[in-house]
Structure formats: structure tokens, C-alpha cells
Tab-separated table of C-alpha atoms in Angstrom:
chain	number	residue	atom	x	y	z
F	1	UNK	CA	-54.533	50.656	11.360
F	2	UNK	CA	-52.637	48.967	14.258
F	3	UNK	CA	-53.605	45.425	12.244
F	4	UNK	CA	-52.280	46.359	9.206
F	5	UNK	CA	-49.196	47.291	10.132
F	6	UNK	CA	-49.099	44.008	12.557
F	7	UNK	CA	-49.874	42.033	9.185
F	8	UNK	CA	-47.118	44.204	7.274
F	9	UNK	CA	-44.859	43.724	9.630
F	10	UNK	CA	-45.186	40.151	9.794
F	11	UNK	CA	-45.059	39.797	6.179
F	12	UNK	CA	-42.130	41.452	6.473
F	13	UNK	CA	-40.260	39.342	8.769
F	14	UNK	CA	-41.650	36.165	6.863
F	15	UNK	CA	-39.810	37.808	3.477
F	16	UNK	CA	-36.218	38.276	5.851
F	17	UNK	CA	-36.431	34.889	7.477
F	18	UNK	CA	-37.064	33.414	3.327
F	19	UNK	CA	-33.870	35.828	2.119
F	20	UNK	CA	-32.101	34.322	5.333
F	21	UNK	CA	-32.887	30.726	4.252
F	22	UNK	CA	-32.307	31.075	0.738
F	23	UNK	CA	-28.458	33.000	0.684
F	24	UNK	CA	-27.432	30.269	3.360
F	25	UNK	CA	-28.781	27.795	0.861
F	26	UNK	CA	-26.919	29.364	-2.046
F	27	UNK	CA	-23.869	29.577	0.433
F	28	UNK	CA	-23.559	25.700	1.199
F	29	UNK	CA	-24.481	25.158	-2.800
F	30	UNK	CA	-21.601	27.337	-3.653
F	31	UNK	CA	-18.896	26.309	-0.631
F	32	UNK	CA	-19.283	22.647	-2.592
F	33	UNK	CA	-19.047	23.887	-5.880
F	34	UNK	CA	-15.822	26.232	-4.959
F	35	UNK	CA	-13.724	23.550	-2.591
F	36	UNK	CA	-10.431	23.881	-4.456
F	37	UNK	CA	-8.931	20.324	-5.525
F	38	UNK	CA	-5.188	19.789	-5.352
F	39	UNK	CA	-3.277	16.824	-6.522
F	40	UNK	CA	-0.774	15.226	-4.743
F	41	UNK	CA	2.226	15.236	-7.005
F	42	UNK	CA	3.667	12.006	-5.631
F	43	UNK	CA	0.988	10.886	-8.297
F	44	UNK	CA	2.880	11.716	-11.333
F	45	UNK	CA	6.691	11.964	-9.818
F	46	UNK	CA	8.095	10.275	-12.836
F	47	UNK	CA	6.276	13.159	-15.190
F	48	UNK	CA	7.476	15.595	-13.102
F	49	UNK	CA	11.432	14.117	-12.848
F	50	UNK	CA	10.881	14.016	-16.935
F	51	UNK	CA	9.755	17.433	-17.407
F	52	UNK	CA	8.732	19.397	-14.024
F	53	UNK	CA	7.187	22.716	-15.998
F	54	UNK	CA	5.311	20.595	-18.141
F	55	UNK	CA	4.003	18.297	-16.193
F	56	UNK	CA	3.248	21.605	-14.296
F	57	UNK	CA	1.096	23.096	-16.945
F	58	UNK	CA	-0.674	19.937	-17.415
F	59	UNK	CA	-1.683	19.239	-14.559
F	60	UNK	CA	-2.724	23.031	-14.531
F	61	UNK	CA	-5.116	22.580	-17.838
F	62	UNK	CA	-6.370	19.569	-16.081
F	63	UNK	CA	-8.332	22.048	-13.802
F	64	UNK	CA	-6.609	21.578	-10.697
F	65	UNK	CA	-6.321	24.790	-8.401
F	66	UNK	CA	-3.307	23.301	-6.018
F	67	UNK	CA	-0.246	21.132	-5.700
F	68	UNK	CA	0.361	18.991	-3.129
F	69	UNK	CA	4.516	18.844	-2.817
F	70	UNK	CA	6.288	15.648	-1.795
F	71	UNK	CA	9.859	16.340	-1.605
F	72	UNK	CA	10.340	17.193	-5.581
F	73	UNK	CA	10.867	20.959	-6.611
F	74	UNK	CA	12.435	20.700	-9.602
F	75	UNK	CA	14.891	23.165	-11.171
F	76	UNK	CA	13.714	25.099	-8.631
F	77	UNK	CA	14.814	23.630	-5.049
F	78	UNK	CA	16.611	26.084	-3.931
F	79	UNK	CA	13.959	29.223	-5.064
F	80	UNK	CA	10.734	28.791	-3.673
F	81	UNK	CA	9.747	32.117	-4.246
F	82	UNK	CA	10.337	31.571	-8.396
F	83	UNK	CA	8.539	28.404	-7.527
F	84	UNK	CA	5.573	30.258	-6.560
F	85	UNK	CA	6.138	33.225	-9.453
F	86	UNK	CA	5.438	29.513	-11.782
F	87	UNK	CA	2.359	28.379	-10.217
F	88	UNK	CA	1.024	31.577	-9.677
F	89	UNK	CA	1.741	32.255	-13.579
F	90	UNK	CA	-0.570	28.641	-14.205
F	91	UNK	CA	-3.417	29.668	-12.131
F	92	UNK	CA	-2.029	27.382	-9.233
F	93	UNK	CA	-1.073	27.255	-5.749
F	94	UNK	CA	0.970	24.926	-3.280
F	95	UNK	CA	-2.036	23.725	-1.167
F	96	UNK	CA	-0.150	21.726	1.439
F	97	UNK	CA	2.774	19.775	1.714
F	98	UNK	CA	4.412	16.050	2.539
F	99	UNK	CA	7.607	16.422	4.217
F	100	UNK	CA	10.040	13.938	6.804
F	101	UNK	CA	10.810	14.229	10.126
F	102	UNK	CA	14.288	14.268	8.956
F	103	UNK	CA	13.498	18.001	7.413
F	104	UNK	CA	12.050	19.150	10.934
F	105	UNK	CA	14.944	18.529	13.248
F	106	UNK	CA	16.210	20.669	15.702
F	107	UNK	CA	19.009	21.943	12.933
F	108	UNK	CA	16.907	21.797	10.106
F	109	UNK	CA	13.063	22.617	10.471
F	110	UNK	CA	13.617	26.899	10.693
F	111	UNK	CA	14.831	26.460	6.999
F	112	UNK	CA	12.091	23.571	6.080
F	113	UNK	CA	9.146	25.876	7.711
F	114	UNK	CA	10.872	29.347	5.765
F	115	UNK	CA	10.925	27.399	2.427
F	116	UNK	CA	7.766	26.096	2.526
F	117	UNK	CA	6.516	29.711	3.727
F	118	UNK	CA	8.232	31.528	1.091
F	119	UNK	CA	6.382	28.654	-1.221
F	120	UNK	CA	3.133	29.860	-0.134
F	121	UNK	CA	2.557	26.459	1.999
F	122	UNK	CA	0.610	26.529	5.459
F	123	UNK	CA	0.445	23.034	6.600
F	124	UNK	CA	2.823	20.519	6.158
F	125	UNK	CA	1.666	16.661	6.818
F	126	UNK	CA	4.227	13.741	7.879
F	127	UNK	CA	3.283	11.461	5.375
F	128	UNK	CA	4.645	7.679	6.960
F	129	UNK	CA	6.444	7.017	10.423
F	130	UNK	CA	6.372	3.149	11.700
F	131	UNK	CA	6.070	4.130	14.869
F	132	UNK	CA	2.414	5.621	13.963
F	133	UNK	CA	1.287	1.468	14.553
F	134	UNK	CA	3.725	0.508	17.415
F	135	UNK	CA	3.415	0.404	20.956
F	136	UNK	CA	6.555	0.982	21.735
F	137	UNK	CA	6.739	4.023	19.424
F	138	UNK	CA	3.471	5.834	19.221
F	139	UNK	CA	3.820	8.290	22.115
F	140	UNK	CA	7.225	9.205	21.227
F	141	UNK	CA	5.584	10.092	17.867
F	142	UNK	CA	2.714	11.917	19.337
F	143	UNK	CA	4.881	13.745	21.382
F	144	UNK	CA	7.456	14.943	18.264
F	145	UNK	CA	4.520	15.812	16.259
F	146	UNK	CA	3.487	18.425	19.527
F	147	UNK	CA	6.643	20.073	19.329
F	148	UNK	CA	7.423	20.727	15.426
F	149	UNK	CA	3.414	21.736	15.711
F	150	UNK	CA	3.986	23.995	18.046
F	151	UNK	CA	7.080	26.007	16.588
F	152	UNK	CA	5.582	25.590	12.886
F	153	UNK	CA	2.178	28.241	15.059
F	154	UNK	CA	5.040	30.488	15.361
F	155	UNK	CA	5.630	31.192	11.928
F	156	UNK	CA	1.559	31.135	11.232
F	157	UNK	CA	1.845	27.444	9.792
F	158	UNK	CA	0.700	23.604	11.096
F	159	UNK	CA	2.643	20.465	10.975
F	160	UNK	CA	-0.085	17.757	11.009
F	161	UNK	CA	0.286	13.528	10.509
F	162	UNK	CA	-1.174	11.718	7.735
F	163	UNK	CA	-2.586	8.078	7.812
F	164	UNK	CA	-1.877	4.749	5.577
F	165	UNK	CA	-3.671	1.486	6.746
F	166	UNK	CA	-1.815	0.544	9.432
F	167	UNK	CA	-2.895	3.685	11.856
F	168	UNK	CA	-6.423	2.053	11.790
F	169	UNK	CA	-5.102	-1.619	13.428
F	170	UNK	CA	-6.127	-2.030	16.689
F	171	UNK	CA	-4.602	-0.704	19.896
F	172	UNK	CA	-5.958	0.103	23.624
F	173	UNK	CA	-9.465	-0.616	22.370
F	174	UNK	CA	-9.688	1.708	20.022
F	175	UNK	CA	-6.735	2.540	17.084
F	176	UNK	CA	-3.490	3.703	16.780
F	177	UNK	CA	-5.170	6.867	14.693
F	178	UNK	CA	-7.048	7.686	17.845
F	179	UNK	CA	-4.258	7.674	20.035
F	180	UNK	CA	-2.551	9.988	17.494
F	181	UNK	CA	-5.828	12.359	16.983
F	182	UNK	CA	-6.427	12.032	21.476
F	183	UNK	CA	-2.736	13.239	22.085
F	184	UNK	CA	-2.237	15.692	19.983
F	185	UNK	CA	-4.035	19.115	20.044
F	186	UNK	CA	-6.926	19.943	18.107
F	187	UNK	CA	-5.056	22.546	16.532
F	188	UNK	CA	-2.611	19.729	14.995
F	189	UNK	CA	-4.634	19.007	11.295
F	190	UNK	CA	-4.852	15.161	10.605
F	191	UNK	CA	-4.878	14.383	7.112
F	192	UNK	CA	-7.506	11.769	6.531
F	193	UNK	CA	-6.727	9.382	3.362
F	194	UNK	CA	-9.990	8.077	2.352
F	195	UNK	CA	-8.403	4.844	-0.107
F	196	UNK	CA	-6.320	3.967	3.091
F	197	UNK	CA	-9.402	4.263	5.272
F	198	UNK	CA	-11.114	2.080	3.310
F	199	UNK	CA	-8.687	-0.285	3.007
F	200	UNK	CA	-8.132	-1.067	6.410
F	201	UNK	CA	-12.025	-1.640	6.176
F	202	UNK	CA	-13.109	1.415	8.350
F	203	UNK	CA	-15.385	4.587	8.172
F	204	UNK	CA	-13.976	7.695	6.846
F	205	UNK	CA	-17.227	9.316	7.957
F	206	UNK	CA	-17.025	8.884	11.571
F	207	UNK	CA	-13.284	9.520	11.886
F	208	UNK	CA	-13.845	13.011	10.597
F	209	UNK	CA	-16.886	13.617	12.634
F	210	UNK	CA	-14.797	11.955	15.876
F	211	UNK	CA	-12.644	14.808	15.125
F	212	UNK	CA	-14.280	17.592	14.034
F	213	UNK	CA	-12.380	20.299	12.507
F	214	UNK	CA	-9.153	18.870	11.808
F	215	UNK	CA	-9.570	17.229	8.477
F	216	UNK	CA	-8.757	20.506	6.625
F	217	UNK	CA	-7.024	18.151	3.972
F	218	UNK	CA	-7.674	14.650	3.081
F	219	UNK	CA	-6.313	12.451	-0.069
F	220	UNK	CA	-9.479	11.399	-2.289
F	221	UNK	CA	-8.378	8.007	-3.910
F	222	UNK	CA	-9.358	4.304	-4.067
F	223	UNK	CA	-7.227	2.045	-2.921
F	224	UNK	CA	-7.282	-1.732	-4.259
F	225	UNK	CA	-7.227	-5.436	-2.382
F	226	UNK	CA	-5.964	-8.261	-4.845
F	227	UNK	CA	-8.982	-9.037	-7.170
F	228	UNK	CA	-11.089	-7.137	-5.382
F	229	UNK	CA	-12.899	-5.833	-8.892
F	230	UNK	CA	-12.412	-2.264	-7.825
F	231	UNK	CA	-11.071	0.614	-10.383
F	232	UNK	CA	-8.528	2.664	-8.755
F	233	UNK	CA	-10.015	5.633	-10.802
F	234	UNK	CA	-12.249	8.315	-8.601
F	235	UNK	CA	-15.853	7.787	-9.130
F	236	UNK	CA	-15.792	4.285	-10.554
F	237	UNK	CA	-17.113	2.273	-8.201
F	238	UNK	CA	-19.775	2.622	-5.782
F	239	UNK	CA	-17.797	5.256	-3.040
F	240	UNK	CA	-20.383	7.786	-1.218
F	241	UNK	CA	-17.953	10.430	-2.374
F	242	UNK	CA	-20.954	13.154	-2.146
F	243	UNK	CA	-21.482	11.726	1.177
F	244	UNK	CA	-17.821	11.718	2.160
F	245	UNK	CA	-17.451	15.308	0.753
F	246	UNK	CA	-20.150	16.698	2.759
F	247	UNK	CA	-19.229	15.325	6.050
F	248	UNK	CA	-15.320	16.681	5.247
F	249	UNK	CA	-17.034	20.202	4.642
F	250	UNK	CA	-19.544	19.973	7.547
F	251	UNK	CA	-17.757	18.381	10.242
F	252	UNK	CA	-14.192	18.481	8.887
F	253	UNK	CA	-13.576	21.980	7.847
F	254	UNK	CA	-11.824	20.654	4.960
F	255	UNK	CA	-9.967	23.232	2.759
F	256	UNK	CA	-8.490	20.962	0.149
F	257	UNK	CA	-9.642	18.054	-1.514
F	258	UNK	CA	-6.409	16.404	-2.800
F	259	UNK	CA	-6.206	14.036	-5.666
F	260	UNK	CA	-3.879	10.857	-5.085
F	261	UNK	CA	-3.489	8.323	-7.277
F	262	UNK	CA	-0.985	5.047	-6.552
F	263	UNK	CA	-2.606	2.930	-9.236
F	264	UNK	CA	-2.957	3.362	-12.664
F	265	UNK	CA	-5.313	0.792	-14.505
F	266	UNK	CA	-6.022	-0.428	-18.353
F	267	UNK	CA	-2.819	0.797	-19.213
F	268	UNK	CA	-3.174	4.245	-18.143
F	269	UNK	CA	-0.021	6.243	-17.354
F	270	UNK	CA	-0.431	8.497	-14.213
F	271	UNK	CA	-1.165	11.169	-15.840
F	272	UNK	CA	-4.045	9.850	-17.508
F	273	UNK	CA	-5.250	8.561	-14.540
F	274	UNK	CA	-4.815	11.479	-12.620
F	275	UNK	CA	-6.503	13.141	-15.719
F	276	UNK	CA	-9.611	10.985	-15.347
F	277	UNK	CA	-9.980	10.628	-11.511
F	278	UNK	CA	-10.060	14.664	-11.683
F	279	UNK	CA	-12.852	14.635	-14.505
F	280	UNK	CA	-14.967	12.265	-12.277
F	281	UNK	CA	-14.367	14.155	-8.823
F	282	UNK	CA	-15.747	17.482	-11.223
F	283	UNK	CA	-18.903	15.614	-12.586
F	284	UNK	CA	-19.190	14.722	-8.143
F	285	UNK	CA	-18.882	18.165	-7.258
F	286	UNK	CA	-20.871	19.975	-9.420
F	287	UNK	CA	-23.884	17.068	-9.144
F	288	UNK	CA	-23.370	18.406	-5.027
F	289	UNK	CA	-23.840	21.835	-6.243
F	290	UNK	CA	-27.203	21.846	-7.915
């Protein structure tokens, strides 16, 4: 008697431990298949200075979940919360925003972080500062970033620093994008722009796994060299994006994945490009989710 119910209980446990392995199997299967994509609207700014709903509610039947804002609102720059009545009415949300040190000054940034809160935004990047790849200027940066970061907790939202090429040139034997990420707190998010990344001929991969947990955006695109052969369209050359994808979800704790696109091949307008890089990304993502 004492055997069998040894031998049931073991079977037991074997079954749990199975169910165990199997749900967190189905969980990382369906956190790939379910990381929202955003698009960085810088991407089609001339669509959106032509016709801001429209280009709105294409970008919306595109498939996209999220805007990313760069300093365009529209009709509605002064009424964030209609702003978020629109997208909310199109089945999107603002996912994250680019914004100037000029909009975070000591006179300015309680009405920049109230906007973008009222606009349903959490984390704000700084999108390009020259002193992100100077000597002279980095630790006055690193130290400015600190403080906006820190008042932006207050109101439950971040204030991180996005990178270009020039973070990733060389300085005290490392890069000016680790000085940035080694100065600042780990609670300050660093966007990671994989077409920069690549362009200044680095990793992606071990910059987000150098620092872990602070990629929770990055900017998917390719970025070209002068006849280098490469399409500027996602998913058209030979990027590890599934590769790159999983290490933002492992080690990254990536929220968004954000669309950018800066070139638009074959005659393409942005929109179409946009259009085609987000068709590719979706063939990517559910491939990662089978």
C-alpha cells in the first residue's frame, strides 16, 4: 500500500513539474507574440503635417498598437487628453515619447511631464545632445539627465537618453554610451537604437545584456553606409532580429518595440515603408512565437 501511493505520488509530482514546464513555455511563446510595436512618428512627419488624423488611422490599420511622439501633436497640442480620446478611439496608445532638454527646464518640465501624463506617456527619451560624444560635455549631460529623471519618479514617469552613432565612439576605454549607462541610475531607461548600433559597427546584443533591464524601448530599423547593398526596410537583409528580440525581452525588459524608419527605398514614400518594415517585423514575431 505504502508503494503505491509512493508511485502515485511521484507520478503526481512528475505531471505538476510537466504543467510547470509547459505554461512557462506557453508564457515566453506568448510574451513574444504579444510585445506591442509602436512606430516612431518622426517616420512619417510629413504625413502627419499633411493630414495628422489620417495618417493616424493609417498607421492604426497598419497594425501598430503605439505611437512614439516627437514633438508633433497636431490640431491637438494644446489637449492631450482629446489626444488620447483619438488614439484610444483607433485601438492605439502613446507608447513613449522624444522630447528636448529645452521642454525639461527648470520653468518648463512640470507642464512637459503633466502633458505627456495627461497623454498617457510614461517615459520620455532625449533623443540627440552633442555633448552625449564630448569630453568636455558628457558629465554635465549625465548629470542633467539625473535630475529631470529624478523629478519625472515623482509624477510615476522616467526621462531616459537615446543613442545615434556617435555615443558608441570611443572614450576612457570603453564608450561614451557606457559612461552615460555607468552614471546614471539603473532606474534611468536607455533607449537602444539597433540601425545606429549597427552603424557605428557594434553589438546591440551585449549592450542590452551590459545593462540589463533598462532597454524597455529600443528603435528597430536599419540604418545604411554609402553602397553598402543594404535595404533600409526591416527584415531585408540578414539582421538576427529574432536574436535581437529575444535578448531585448530576456535581458532588456523591453516593453516596446518601436518602428523607425529614416530611409525610404525604390521609391517608397514613408508610409509605405513604414507599411512594409511593420509587415516584416509581424512575419519575425510570429515565426518567434511558434
Amino acid at each position: 500500500m505504502f508503494k503505491i501511493k509512493s508511485s502515485f505520488n511521484y507520478v503526481i509530482s512528475i505531471l505538476f513539474i510537466f504543467c510547470v514546464l509547459n505554461s512557462l513555455s506557453i508564457y515566453a511563446k506568448t510574451s513574444k507574440q504579444l510585445l506591442p510595436v509602436s512606430v516612431q512618428l518622426w517616420s512619417v512627419k510629413d504625413a502627419l503635417k499633411a493630414d495628422f488624423d489620417g495618417t493616424l488611422s493609417s498607421i492604426a490599420d497598419m497594425g501598430f498598437q503605439g505611437v512614439e511622439f516627437a514633438g508633433d501633436f497636431g490640431p491637438y497640442k494644446n489637449n492631450p487628453s482629446a489626444l488620447k480620446d483619438k488614439l484610444a478611439k483607433l485601438n492605439l496608445v502613446a507608447s513613449s515619447a522624444h522630447i528636448g532638454f529645452d521642454s525639461l527646464t527648470d520653468d518648463t518640465l512640470a507642464d512637459t511631464l503633466l502633458f505627456y501624463k495627461t497623454l498617457g506617456v510614461s517615459i520620455l527619451f532625449v533623443p540627440w545632445d552633442e555633448r552625449a560624444w564630448q569630453p568636455q560635455g558628457i558629465t554635465s549631460l549625465t548629470e542633467q539627465l539625473v535630475q529631470v529623471n529624478e523629478i519625472a519618479q515623482r509624477y510615476a514617469m522616467h526621462i531616459g537618453f537615446h543613442n545615434h552613432n556617435k555615443e558608441f565612439n570611443q572614450f576612457q576605454n570603453a564608450t561614451y554610451w557606457d559612461a552615460i549607462a555607468s552614471n546614471t541610475p539603473n532606474t534611468l531607461p536607455l533607449q537602444l537604437d539597433i540601425g545606429w548600433v549597427h552603424y557605428a559597427g557594434k553589438d546591440p546584443e551585449y549592450f542590452i545584456k551590459k545593462y540589463p533591464g533598462r532597454t524597455l524601448a529600443t528603435h528597430l530599423k536599419v540604418r545604411t553606409h554609402p553602397n553598402d547593398g543594404l535595404s533600409p526596410i526591416l527584415g531585408e537583409n540578414d539582421y538576427p532580429w529574432q536574436k535581437i528580440i529575444e535578448t531585448l525581452i530576456v535581458d532588456g525588459a523591453t516593453q516596446w518595440l518601436v518602428v523607425e524608419q529614416e530611409e525610404y527605398p525604390n521609391g517608397l514614400t514613408p508610409m509605405q515603408s513604414v507599411a512594409k518594415s511593420k509587415v516584416n517585423l509581424d512575419k519575425i514575431l510570429a515565426k518567434m512565437g511558434e
